[in-house]
Short mmCIF file of C-alpha atoms in Angstrom, two decimals:
data_model
loop_
_atom_site.label_atom_id
_atom_site.label_comp_id
_atom_site.label_asym_id
_atom_site.label_seq_id
_atom_site.Cartn_x
_atom_site.Cartn_y
_atom_site.Cartn_z
CA GLU A 1 54.93 53.93 193.41
CA ALA A 2 55.39 54.75 189.84
CA GLY A 3 56.16 51.85 187.57
CA VAL A 4 58.72 51.70 184.54
CA THR A 5 57.95 54.55 182.09
CA GLN A 6 59.00 54.73 178.51
CA PHE A 7 58.96 57.44 175.87
CA PRO A 8 57.71 57.89 173.55
CA SER A 9 55.02 55.38 173.18
CA HIS A 10 55.31 55.22 169.33
CA SER A 11 57.81 56.41 166.83
CA VAL A 12 57.63 56.31 163.17
CA ILE A 13 60.72 57.39 161.22
CA GLU A 14 62.48 56.98 157.82
CA LYS A 15 65.30 54.70 157.17
CA GLY A 16 68.43 56.31 157.83
CA GLN A 17 67.32 58.62 160.49
CA THR A 18 68.10 58.56 164.03
CA VAL A 19 65.87 57.50 167.02
CA THR A 20 66.47 58.05 170.93
CA LEU A 21 64.44 56.04 173.24
CA ARG A 22 64.16 56.90 176.97
CA CYS A 23 63.45 54.72 179.79
CA ASP A 24 62.94 55.70 183.44
CA PRO A 25 63.20 52.98 185.83
CA ILE A 26 61.45 52.41 189.33
CA SER A 27 63.09 54.43 191.67
CA GLY A 28 66.07 52.72 193.67
CA HIS A 29 66.25 49.94 191.11
CA ASP A 30 69.94 49.22 190.34
CA ASN A 31 69.04 46.79 187.43
CA LEU A 32 67.84 48.23 184.13
CA TYR A 33 67.33 45.91 181.11
CA TRP A 34 66.54 46.55 177.44
CA TYR A 35 64.55 44.02 175.38
CA ARG A 36 63.13 44.11 172.06
CA ARG A 37 60.13 42.30 170.28
CA VAL A 38 60.13 42.19 166.52
CA MET A 39 57.54 40.93 164.08
CA GLY A 40 55.69 39.13 166.50
CA LYS A 41 58.29 36.81 167.70
CA GLU A 42 59.51 36.28 171.29
CA ILE A 43 60.85 39.43 173.54
CA LYS A 44 64.83 39.33 173.16
CA PHE A 45 67.43 40.57 175.65
CA LEU A 46 69.58 43.41 174.46
CA LEU A 47 71.62 44.57 177.46
CA HIS A 48 71.57 44.92 181.07
CA PHE A 49 72.81 47.98 183.09
CA VAL A 50 73.88 47.83 186.94
CA LYS A 51 73.62 51.44 188.03
CA GLU A 52 75.61 53.39 185.26
CA SER A 53 77.61 50.35 184.05
CA LYS A 54 76.80 47.91 181.32
CA GLN A 55 76.87 44.39 182.85
CA ASP A 56 75.98 42.53 179.79
CA GLU A 57 75.33 43.72 176.09
CA SER A 58 75.56 40.38 174.32
CA GLY A 59 72.02 41.31 172.84
CA MET A 60 72.85 44.15 171.14
CA PRO A 61 72.47 43.45 167.42
CA ASN A 62 75.03 45.80 166.07
CA ASN A 63 77.01 48.99 166.50
CA ARG A 64 74.03 51.24 165.33
CA PHE A 65 72.60 50.77 168.73
CA LEU A 66 73.98 52.65 171.67
CA ALA A 67 72.76 52.49 175.24
CA GLU A 68 73.51 54.92 178.03
CA ARG A 69 72.53 55.23 181.70
CA THR A 70 74.64 58.41 183.02
CA GLY A 71 74.16 58.63 186.61
CA GLY A 72 72.60 55.36 187.07
CA THR A 73 68.70 56.44 186.79
CA TYR A 74 67.09 56.79 183.42
CA SER A 75 68.48 55.39 180.44
CA THR A 76 68.51 55.90 176.54
CA LEU A 77 68.72 53.63 173.71
CA LYS A 78 69.78 55.37 170.21
CA VAL A 79 69.35 53.95 166.88
CA GLN A 80 71.67 55.55 164.19
CA PRO A 81 71.12 55.13 161.39
CA ALA A 82 67.65 53.08 161.38
CA GLU A 83 67.17 50.18 159.46
CA LEU A 84 63.94 48.68 158.53
CA GLU A 85 64.58 45.60 160.34
CA ASP A 86 64.77 47.80 163.56
CA SER A 87 61.04 47.97 163.67
CA GLY A 88 59.57 46.38 166.61
CA VAL A 89 58.69 47.23 170.43
CA TYR A 90 61.49 47.87 172.52
CA PHE A 91 60.65 47.33 176.18
CA CYS A 92 62.72 48.55 179.28
CA ALA A 93 62.66 46.65 182.60
CA SER A 94 64.08 47.28 186.03
CA SER A 95 64.90 45.46 189.14
CA GLN A 96 66.24 45.79 192.56
CA ARG A 97 69.54 44.14 193.91
CA PRO A 98 68.98 40.42 194.35
CA ASP A 99 69.32 40.38 198.10
CA LEU A 100 66.18 42.79 198.30
CA GLY A 101 63.77 40.82 196.69
CA SER A 102 63.06 37.12 197.06
CA TYR A 103 62.34 36.62 193.13
CA ASN A 104 64.47 39.49 191.62
CA GLU A 105 61.40 39.96 189.23
CA GLN A 106 61.93 42.23 186.32
CA PHE A 107 59.10 44.98 186.30
CA PHE A 108 58.47 46.11 182.72
CA GLY A 109 57.48 49.45 180.93
CA PRO A 110 54.98 49.44 178.42
CA GLY A 111 57.34 49.61 175.70
CA THR A 112 58.02 51.89 172.77
CA ARG A 113 56.80 50.75 169.28
CA LEU A 114 59.43 51.83 166.52
CA THR A 115 58.30 51.87 162.92
CA VAL A 116 60.96 52.45 160.29
CA LEU A 117 59.50 53.22 156.80
CA GLY B 1 71.27 28.75 174.29
CA GLN B 2 67.57 28.75 175.31
CA ASN B 3 64.63 27.32 173.44
CA ILE B 4 61.25 27.81 174.72
CA ASP B 5 58.04 26.60 173.40
CA GLN B 6 54.44 27.31 174.28
CA PRO B 7 51.46 27.21 172.29
CA THR B 8 50.57 30.24 169.94
CA GLU B 9 46.77 30.46 171.04
CA MET B 10 44.26 28.92 173.44
CA THR B 11 40.50 29.87 173.64
CA ALA B 12 38.40 28.95 176.75
CA THR B 13 35.15 29.94 178.00
CA GLU B 14 34.30 32.17 181.11
CA GLY B 15 34.48 30.20 184.20
CA ALA B 16 36.50 27.50 182.87
CA ILE B 17 40.17 26.46 183.33
CA VAL B 18 43.14 26.71 180.91
CA GLN B 19 46.43 25.38 181.22
CA ILE B 20 49.33 26.92 179.27
CA ASN B 21 52.22 24.50 178.84
CA CYS B 22 56.06 25.80 178.42
CA THR B 23 59.12 23.53 177.78
CA TYR B 24 62.50 24.49 177.52
CA GLN B 25 65.93 23.58 176.70
CA THR B 26 68.66 25.56 178.59
CA SER B 27 72.48 25.27 179.29
CA GLY B 28 71.94 26.68 182.72
CA PHE B 29 68.53 27.12 184.64
CA ASN B 30 68.10 29.55 187.05
CA GLY B 31 63.93 29.71 187.69
CA LEU B 32 61.31 30.52 185.25
CA PHE B 33 58.67 33.31 185.44
CA TRP B 34 55.43 33.89 184.09
CA TYR B 35 54.18 37.20 182.77
CA GLN B 36 50.89 38.47 181.61
CA GLN B 37 50.56 41.05 178.82
CA HIS B 38 47.59 42.78 177.89
CA ALA B 39 47.74 44.34 174.42
CA GLY B 40 49.75 47.35 174.33
CA GLU B 41 50.61 47.46 177.71
CA ALA B 42 53.36 46.07 179.93
CA PRO B 43 54.17 42.48 180.89
CA THR B 44 53.39 42.26 184.63
CA PHE B 45 54.86 39.45 186.82
CA LEU B 46 52.31 36.39 187.60
CA SER B 47 54.62 33.74 189.15
CA TYR B 48 57.91 32.39 189.81
CA ASN B 49 59.37 28.77 190.19
CA VAL B 50 62.62 27.56 191.04
CA LEU B 51 62.12 24.30 192.70
CA ASP B 52 59.77 21.65 191.26
CA GLY B 53 56.33 21.62 192.39
CA LEU B 54 53.28 23.86 192.24
CA GLU B 55 52.98 27.44 193.22
CA GLU B 56 49.45 28.77 193.98
CA LYS B 57 48.32 32.29 194.07
CA GLY B 58 44.78 32.88 193.88
CA ARG B 59 43.36 31.78 190.61
CA PHE B 60 46.50 31.28 189.07
CA SER B 61 49.03 28.48 189.85
CA SER B 62 52.39 27.28 188.20
CA PHE B 63 53.83 24.23 188.01
CA LEU B 64 57.60 23.16 187.37
CA SER B 65 59.45 20.02 186.50
CA ARG B 66 63.20 20.59 186.00
CA SER B 67 64.22 17.20 185.06
CA LYS B 68 61.44 17.35 182.15
CA GLY B 69 62.07 21.11 181.23
CA TYR B 70 58.51 21.78 181.82
CA SER B 71 56.17 24.23 183.12
CA TYR B 72 52.60 25.24 182.86
CA LEU B 73 50.34 28.07 184.22
CA LEU B 74 46.83 26.97 185.36
CA LEU B 75 44.16 29.75 185.10
CA LYS B 76 41.13 28.89 186.97
CA GLU B 77 37.59 30.29 187.12
CA LEU B 78 38.57 32.19 183.75
CA GLN B 79 37.08 35.92 183.57
CA MET B 80 36.93 38.05 180.45
CA LYS B 81 39.84 40.13 181.92
CA ASP B 82 42.17 37.26 181.56
CA SER B 83 42.14 37.47 177.82
CA ALA B 84 45.75 38.59 177.51
CA SER B 85 49.07 37.06 176.21
CA TYR B 86 51.03 34.76 178.49
CA LEU B 87 54.96 34.90 178.50
CA CYS B 88 57.09 31.92 179.83
CA ALA B 89 60.49 33.37 180.70
CA VAL B 90 63.58 31.51 181.73
CA ARG B 91 66.59 32.92 183.75
CA HIS B 92 70.00 31.94 182.90
CA LEU B 93 72.43 30.44 185.31
CA SER B 94 75.38 32.16 184.10
CA ASN B 95 73.66 35.50 184.16
CA ASP B 96 71.33 35.88 187.06
CA TYR B 97 69.48 38.61 185.45
CA LYS B 98 68.85 37.69 181.85
CA LEU B 99 65.69 36.54 180.89
CA SER B 100 64.83 34.48 177.61
CA PHE B 101 61.18 34.56 176.68
CA GLY B 102 58.76 32.10 174.79
CA ALA B 103 56.80 33.85 172.13
CA GLY B 104 53.91 34.09 174.12
CA THR B 105 50.27 32.35 174.34
CA THR B 106 47.26 34.41 173.60
CA VAL B 107 44.43 33.25 175.40
CA THR B 108 40.92 34.43 174.54
CA VAL B 109 38.28 34.14 177.06
CA ARG B 110 34.89 33.97 175.62
CA ALA B 111 31.15 34.58 177.35
#
């Protein structure tokens, strides 16, 4: 079974440009999450989808960030316009519905390393 | 909110035992996860505790004390491949999906 995949693995852009990150969750996982790790600090929650609906977007830094999950499958996270402080590693994770798993653990992708110059 | 603390770095010798502590302060607790992350790779699930006590899975064990806001991950019979970052993460009671992470403990195993 394929794990969570993310594209691209690395992205280097200039301040003011736009970048779109993509996440493909594990097939059948209704829950999809975005997290971010900035400058060696802890991984922080950004938002949570249940299928195509945003369940919790309390961690989104500001309105320059837009996440979508049309059709309830893959998700995209767009940063427009990018700022220097947006640099970091963006992780995507997915999990099953809670009644299908004893732990409801989240399975993480390898992340996209974003560098804004 | 969540305050989750764990040591930044630990070094141990191959074959030895290392214990990584994690303390947390939370307004609502609904389980604690440990993840392992090798450099440049995805964090991978190691263990889960929601009740007090010890959970053992092969060479790895995890302990939880809810009254003390304390957990530890015990790595036994260390191997070189265990060199990685170990992340402590607390699940919220108010949102059964959101995880709050500690900054991670980098474990270096030396021959």
